[in-house]
Short mmCIF file of C-alpha atoms in Angstrom, two decimals:
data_model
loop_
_atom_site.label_atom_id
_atom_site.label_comp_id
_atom_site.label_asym_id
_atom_site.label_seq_id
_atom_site.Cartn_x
_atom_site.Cartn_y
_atom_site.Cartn_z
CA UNK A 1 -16.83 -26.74 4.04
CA UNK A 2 -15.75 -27.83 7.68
CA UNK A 3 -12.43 -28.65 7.13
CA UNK A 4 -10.92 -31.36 10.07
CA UNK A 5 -7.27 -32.47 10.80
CA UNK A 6 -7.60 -36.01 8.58
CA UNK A 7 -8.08 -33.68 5.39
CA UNK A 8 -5.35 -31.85 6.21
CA UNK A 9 -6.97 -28.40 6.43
CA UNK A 10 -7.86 -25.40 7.44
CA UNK A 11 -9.38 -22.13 7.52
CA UNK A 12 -8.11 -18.95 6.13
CA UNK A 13 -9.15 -16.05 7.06
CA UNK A 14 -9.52 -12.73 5.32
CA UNK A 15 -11.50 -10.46 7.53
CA UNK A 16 -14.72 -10.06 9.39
CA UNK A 17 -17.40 -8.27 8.78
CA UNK A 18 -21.10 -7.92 9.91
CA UNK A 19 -23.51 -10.57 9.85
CA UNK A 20 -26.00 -8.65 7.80
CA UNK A 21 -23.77 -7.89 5.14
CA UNK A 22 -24.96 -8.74 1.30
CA UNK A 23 -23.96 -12.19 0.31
CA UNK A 24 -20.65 -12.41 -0.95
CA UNK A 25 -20.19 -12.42 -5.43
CA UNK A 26 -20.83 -16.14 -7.02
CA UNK A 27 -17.81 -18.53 -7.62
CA UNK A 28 -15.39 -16.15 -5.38
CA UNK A 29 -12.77 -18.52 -4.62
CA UNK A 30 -9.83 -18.42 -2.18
CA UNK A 31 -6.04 -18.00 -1.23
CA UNK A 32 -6.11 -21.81 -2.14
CA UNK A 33 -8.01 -21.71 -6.00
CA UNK A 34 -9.39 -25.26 -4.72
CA UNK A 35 -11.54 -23.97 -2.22
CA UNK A 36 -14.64 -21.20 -2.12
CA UNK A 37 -15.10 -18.31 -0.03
CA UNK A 38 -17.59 -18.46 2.53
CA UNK A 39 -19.12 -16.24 5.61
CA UNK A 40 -18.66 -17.83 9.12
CA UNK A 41 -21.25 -16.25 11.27
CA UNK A 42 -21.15 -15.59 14.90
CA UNK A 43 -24.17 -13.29 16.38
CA UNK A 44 -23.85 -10.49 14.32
CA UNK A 45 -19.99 -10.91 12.99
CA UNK A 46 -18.93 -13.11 10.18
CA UNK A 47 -15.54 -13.97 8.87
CA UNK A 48 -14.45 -14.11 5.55
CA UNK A 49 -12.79 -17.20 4.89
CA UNK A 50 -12.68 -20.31 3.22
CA UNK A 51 -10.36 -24.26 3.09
CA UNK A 52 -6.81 -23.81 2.54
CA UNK A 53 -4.58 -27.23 2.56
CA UNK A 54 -2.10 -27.36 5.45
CA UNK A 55 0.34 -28.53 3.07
CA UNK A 56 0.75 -25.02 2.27
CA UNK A 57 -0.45 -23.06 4.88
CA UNK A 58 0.26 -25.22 8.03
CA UNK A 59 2.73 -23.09 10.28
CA UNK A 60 6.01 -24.74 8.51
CA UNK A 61 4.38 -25.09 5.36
CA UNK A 62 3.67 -21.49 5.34
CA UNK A 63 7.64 -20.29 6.56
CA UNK A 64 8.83 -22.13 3.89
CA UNK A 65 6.15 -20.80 1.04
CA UNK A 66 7.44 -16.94 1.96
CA UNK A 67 10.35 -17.63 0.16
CA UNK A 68 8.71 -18.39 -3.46
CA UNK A 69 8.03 -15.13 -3.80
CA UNK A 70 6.05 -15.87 -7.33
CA UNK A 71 3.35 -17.77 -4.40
CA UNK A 72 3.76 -15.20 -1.90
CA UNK A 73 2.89 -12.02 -4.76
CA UNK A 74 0.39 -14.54 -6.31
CA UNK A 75 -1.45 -15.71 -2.91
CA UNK A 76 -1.60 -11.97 -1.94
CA UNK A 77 -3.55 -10.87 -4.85
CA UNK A 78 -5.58 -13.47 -4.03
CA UNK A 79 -6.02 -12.45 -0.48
CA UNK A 80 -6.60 -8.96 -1.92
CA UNK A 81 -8.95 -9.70 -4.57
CA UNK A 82 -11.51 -11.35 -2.09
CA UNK A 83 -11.44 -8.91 0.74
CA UNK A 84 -12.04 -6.03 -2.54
CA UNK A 85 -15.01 -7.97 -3.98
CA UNK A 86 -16.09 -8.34 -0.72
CA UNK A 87 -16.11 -4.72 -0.18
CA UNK A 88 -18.95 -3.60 -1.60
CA UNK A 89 -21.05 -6.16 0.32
CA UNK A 90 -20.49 -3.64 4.08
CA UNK A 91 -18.11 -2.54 5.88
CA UNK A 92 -15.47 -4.56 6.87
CA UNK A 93 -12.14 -5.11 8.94
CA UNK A 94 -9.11 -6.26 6.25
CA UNK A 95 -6.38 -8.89 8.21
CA UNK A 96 -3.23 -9.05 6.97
CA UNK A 97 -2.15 -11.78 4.82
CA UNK A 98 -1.51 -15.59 6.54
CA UNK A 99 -4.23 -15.80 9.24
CA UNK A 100 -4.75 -19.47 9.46
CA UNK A 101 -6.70 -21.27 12.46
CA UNK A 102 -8.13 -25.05 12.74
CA UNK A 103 -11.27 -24.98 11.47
CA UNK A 104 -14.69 -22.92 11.54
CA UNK A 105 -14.97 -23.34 15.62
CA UNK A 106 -11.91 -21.84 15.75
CA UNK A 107 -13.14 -18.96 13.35
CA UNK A 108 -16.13 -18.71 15.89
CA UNK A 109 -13.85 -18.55 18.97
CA UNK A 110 -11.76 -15.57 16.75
CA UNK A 111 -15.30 -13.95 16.40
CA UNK A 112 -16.53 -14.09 19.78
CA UNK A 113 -12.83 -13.07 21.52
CA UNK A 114 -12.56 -10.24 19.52
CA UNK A 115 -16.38 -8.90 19.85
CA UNK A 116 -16.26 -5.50 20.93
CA UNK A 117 -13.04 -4.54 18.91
CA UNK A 118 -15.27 -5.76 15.91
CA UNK A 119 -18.53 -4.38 16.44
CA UNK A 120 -16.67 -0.98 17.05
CA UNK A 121 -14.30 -0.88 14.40
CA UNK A 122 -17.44 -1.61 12.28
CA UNK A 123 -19.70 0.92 13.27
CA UNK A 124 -16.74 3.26 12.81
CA UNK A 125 -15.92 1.88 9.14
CA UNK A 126 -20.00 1.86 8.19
CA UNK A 127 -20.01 4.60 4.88
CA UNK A 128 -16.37 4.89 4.71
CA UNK A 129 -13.62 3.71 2.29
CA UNK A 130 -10.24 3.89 1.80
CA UNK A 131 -8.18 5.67 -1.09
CA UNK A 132 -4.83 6.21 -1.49
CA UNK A 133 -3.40 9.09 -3.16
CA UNK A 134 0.59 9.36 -4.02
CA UNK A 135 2.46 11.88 -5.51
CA UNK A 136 5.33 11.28 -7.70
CA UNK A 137 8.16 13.66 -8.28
CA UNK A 138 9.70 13.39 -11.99
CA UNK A 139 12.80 14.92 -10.16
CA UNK A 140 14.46 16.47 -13.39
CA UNK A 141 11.54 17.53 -14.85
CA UNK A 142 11.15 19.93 -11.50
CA UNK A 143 14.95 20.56 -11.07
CA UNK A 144 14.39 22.17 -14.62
CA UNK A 145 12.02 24.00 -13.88
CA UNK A 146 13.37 25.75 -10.59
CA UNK A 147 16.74 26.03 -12.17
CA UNK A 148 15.35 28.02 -15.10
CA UNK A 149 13.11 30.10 -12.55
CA UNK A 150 15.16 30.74 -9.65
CA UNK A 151 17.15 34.24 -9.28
CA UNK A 152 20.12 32.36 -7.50
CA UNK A 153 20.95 29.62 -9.64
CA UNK A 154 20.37 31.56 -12.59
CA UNK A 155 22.78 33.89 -11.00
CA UNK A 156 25.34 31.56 -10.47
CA UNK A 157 25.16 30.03 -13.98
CA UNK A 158 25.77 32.79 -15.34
CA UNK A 159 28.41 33.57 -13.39
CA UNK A 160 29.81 30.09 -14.10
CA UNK A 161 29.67 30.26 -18.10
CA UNK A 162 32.94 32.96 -17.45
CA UNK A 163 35.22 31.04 -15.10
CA UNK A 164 37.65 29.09 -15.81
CA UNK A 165 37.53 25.33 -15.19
CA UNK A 166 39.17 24.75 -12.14
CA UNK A 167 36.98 27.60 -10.49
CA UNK A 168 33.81 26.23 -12.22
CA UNK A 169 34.10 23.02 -10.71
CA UNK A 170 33.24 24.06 -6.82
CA UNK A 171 31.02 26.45 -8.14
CA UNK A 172 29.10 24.17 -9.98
CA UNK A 173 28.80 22.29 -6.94
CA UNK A 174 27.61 25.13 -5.10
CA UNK A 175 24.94 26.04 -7.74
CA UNK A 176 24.02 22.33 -7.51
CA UNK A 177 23.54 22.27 -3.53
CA UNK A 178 21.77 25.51 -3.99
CA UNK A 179 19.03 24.00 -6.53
CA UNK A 180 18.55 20.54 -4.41
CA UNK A 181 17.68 23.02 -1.40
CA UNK A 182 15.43 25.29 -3.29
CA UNK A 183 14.08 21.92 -5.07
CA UNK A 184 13.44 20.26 -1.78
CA UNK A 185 12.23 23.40 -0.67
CA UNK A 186 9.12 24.10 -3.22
CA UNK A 187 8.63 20.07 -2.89
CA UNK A 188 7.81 21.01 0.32
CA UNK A 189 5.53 23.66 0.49
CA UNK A 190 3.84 22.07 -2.62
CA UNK A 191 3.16 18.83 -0.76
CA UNK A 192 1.80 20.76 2.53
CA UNK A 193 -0.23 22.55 0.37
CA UNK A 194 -1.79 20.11 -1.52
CA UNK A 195 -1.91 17.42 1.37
CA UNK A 196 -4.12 19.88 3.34
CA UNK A 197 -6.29 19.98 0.57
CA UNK A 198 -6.90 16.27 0.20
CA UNK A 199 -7.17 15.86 4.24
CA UNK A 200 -10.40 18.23 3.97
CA UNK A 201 -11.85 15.83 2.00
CA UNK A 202 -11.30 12.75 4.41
CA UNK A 203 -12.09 11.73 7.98
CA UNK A 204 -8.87 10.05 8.87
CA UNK A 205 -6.02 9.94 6.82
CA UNK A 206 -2.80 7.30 7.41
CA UNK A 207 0.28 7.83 6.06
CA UNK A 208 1.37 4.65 3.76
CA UNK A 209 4.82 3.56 4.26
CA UNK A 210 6.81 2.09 1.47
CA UNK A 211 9.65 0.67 2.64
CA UNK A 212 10.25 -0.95 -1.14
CA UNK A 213 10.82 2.49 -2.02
CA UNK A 214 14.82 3.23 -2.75
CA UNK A 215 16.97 5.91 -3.18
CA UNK A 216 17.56 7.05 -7.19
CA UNK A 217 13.59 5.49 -7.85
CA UNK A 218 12.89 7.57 -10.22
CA UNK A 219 9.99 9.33 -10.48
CA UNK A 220 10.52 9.41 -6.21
CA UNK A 221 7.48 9.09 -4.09
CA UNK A 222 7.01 12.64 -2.22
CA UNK A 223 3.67 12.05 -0.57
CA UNK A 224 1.96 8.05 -0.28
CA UNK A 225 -0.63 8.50 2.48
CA UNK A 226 -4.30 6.68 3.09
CA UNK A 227 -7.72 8.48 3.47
CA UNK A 228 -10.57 7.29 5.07
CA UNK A 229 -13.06 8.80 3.08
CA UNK A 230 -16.74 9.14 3.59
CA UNK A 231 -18.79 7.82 0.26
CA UNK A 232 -20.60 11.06 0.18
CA UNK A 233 -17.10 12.62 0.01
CA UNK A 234 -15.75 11.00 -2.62
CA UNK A 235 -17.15 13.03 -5.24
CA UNK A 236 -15.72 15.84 -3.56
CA UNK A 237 -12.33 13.94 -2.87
CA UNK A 238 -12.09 12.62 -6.76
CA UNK A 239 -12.72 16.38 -7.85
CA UNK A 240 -9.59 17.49 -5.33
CA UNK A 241 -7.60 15.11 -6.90
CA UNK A 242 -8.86 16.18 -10.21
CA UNK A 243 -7.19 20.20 -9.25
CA UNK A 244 -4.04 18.74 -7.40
CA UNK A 245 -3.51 16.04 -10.68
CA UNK A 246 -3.62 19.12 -13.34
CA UNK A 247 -1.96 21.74 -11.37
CA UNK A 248 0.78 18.92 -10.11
CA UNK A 249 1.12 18.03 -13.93
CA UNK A 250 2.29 20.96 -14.54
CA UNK A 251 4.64 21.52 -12.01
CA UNK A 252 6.65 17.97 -12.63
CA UNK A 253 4.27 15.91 -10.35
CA UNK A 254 2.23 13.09 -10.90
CA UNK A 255 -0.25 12.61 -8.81
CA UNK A 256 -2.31 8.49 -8.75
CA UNK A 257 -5.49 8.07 -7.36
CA UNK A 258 -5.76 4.10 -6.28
CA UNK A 259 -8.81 2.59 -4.46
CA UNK A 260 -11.27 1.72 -2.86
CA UNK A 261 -9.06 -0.44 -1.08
CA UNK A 262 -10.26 -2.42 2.33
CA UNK A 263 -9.12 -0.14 5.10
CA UNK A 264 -6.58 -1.97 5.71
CA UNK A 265 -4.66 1.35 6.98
CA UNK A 266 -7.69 2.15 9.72
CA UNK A 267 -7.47 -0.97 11.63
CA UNK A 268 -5.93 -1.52 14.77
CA UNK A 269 -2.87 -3.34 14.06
CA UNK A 270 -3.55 -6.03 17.43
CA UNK A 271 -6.83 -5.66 18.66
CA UNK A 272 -6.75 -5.63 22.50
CA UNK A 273 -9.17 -8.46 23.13
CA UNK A 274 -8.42 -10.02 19.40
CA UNK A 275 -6.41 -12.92 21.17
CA UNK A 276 -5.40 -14.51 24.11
CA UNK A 277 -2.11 -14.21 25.13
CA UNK B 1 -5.95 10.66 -12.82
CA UNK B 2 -6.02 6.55 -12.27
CA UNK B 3 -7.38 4.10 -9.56
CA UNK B 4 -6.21 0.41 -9.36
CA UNK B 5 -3.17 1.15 -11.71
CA UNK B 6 -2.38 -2.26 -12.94
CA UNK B 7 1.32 -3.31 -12.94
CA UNK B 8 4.45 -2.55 -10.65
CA UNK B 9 2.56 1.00 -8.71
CA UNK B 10 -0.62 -1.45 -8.20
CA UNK B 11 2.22 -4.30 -6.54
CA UNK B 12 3.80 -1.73 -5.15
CA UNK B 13 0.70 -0.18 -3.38
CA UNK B 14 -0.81 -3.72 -2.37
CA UNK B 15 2.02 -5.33 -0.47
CA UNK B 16 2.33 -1.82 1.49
CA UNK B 17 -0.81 -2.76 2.55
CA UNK B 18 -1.33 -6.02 2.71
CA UNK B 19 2.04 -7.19 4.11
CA UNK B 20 2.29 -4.31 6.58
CA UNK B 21 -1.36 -3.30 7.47
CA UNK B 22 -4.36 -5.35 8.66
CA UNK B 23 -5.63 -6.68 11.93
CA UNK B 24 -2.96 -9.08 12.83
CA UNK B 25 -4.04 -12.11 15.46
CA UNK B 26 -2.13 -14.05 17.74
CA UNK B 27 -2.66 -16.36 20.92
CA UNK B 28 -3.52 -20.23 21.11
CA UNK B 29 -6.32 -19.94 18.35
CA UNK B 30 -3.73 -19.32 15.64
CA UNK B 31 -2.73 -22.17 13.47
CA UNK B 32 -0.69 -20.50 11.60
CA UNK B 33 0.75 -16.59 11.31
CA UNK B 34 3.11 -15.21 8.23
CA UNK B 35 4.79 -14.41 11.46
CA UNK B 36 7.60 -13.24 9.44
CA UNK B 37 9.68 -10.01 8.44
CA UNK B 38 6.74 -8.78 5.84
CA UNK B 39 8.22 -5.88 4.76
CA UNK B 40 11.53 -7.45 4.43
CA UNK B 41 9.36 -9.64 2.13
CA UNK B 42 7.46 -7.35 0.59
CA UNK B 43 10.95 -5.83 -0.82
CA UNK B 44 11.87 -8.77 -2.09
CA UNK B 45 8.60 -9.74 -3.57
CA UNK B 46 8.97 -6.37 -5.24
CA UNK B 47 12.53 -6.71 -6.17
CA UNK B 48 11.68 -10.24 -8.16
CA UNK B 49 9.01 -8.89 -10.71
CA UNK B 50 9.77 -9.26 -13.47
CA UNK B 51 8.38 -5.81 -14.68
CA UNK B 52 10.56 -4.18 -12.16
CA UNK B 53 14.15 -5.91 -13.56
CA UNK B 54 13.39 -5.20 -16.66
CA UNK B 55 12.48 -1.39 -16.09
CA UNK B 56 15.42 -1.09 -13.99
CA UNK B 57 17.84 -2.66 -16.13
CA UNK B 58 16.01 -0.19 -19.33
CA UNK B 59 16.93 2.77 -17.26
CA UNK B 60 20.36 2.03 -16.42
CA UNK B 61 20.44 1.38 -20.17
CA UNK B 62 18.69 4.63 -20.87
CA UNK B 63 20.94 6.80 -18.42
CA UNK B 64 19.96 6.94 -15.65
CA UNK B 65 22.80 8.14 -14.13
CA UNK B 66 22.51 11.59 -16.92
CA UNK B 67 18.90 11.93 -15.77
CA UNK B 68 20.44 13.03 -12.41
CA UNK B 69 23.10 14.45 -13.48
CA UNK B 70 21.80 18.35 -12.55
CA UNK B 71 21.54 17.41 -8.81
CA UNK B 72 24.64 14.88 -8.40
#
């Protein structure tokens, strides 16, 4: 495919990887269903990309798509599902969603400015994946837990069950601040614990942000971070999460295992020689 | 334990990602950039799944509010 101006395209791009990689699957087809995905190769890099029509991913075209949010989630599961099949193929360097340029040239030119922040990110990715590991707090389920454990608020409940209802009412408030402290307390030391376990397993980690996340989500998220994890690790890393999961099950946790994923969290953001100014 | 949950988590987990992570470009060779607030987006791509309405609106149903109750 070498898509020019009078056909109205252009190229998407996905990610790059090495030249040398395995071929990409059969029939993998792009952001744009119409087109196929292809390697653009450069001496020693190749892109992932393939045709997208302007008419939807021109510059306007593109502003105006973000706000069908059924095409935005439906053209980034797209975007994902190419870069994950593509995974297996070698390592290689996710870009977020909507990188469009003119045509494979311009893929070529993206290549060759951006050389050396490739070929190192590469080298550095070679054997590694990511996973991500999050840890879910069934809030009441814990609260329950702690109340019916700990010395104080058992202390003050029982101490409540005699007063009269005017008094109970600040002390019930009292014995409530005391259990969200001691809650956010063992959520704490449960999370450093655990976290320190799973970061022995991995050679980077990344915390994930999830800014989707909002207050009274229940269960809440109390740990969402990224681990770059070696593949002879994972065994060790799946058997980790095995423990945590069990123990954490126990406790009111829920711990979920997702991945591989593309690294897209061990990436520079803006490589330094990615772009002209 | 899970990988790749399917559903609202897997959503969830992607557009952290994808939206907000990656190698993003810029410069003359760009044709086009989702050169946009993508995490604003990603809230709102969230926000309009249809999964996620309906489990909110089955938890405000359910009690939410009773569920939390213990720490209010």
């Amino acid at each position: 495919v070498r898509p020019g101006p009078q056909e109205r395209l252009a190229c998407y791009v996905y990610g790059v990887s090495t030249a040398d990689a395995a071929p990409l699957p059969e029939g993998l087809v792009g952001v744009d269903h119409k087109f196929p995905v292809t390697r653009v190769t450069d001496r020693g890099l190749s892109a992932i990309a393939s045709a997208v029509s302007l008419d939807d991913f021109g510059q306007e075209a593109l502003e105006a798509r973000l706000d069908d949010l059924a095409w935005v989630q439906a053209a980034a599961l797209a975007h994902d599902e190419v870069l994950r099949r593509a995974l297996p193929c070698g390592p290689l360097i996710p870009f977020r969603f909507g990188t469009v340029v003119h045509d494979e040239d311009a893929v070529r030119a993206l290549l060759d400015r951006g050389r050396a922040d490739f070929e190192q990110t590469l080298a550095r990715l070679a054997g590694h994946r990511e996973w991500g590991v999050k840890l879910l707090r069934h809030t009441d389920v814990v609260a329950e837990r702690i109340a019916a454990h700990s010395e104080q608020v058992r202390g003050l409940d029982s101490r409540l069950a005699a007063m009269s209802e005017g008094a109970a009412y600040f002390a019930r408030k009292r014995r409530d601040g005391v259990l969200r402290d001691e809650l956010e307390a063992f959520t704490a030391r449960q999370v450093d614990a655990w976290q320190g376990r799973l970061t022995a397993c991995a050679r980077v980690e990344a915390t994930v942000t999830t800014k989707a996340q909002r207050a009274g989500d229940a269960p809440e998220t109390v740990l969402n971070r990224a681990y770059l994890v070696a593949e002879a690790g994972e065994q060790q890393l799946h058997s980790v999460v095995e423990d945590i999961a069990a123990e954490a099950g126990d406790l009111g946790f829920e711990l979920v295992l997702t991945g591989p994923w593309p690294p897209y969290n061990f990436v520079d953001r803006a490589p330094t020689a990615g772009a002209a100014r | 334990v899970s990988t790749r949950l399917s559903g609202d988590v897997a959503l969830v987990d992607l557009l952290d990602r994808l939206l907000d992570r990656g190698v993003v470009l810029s410069g003359d060779i760009m044709l086009s950039v989702a050169d946009v607030d993508l995490v604003h987006l990603s809230l709102q791509v969230l926000l309009s799944s249809v999964e996620r309405v309906e489990q909110l609106s089955a938890e405000a149903e359910a009690g939410d509010v009773a569920r939390r109750e213990p720490l209010a």
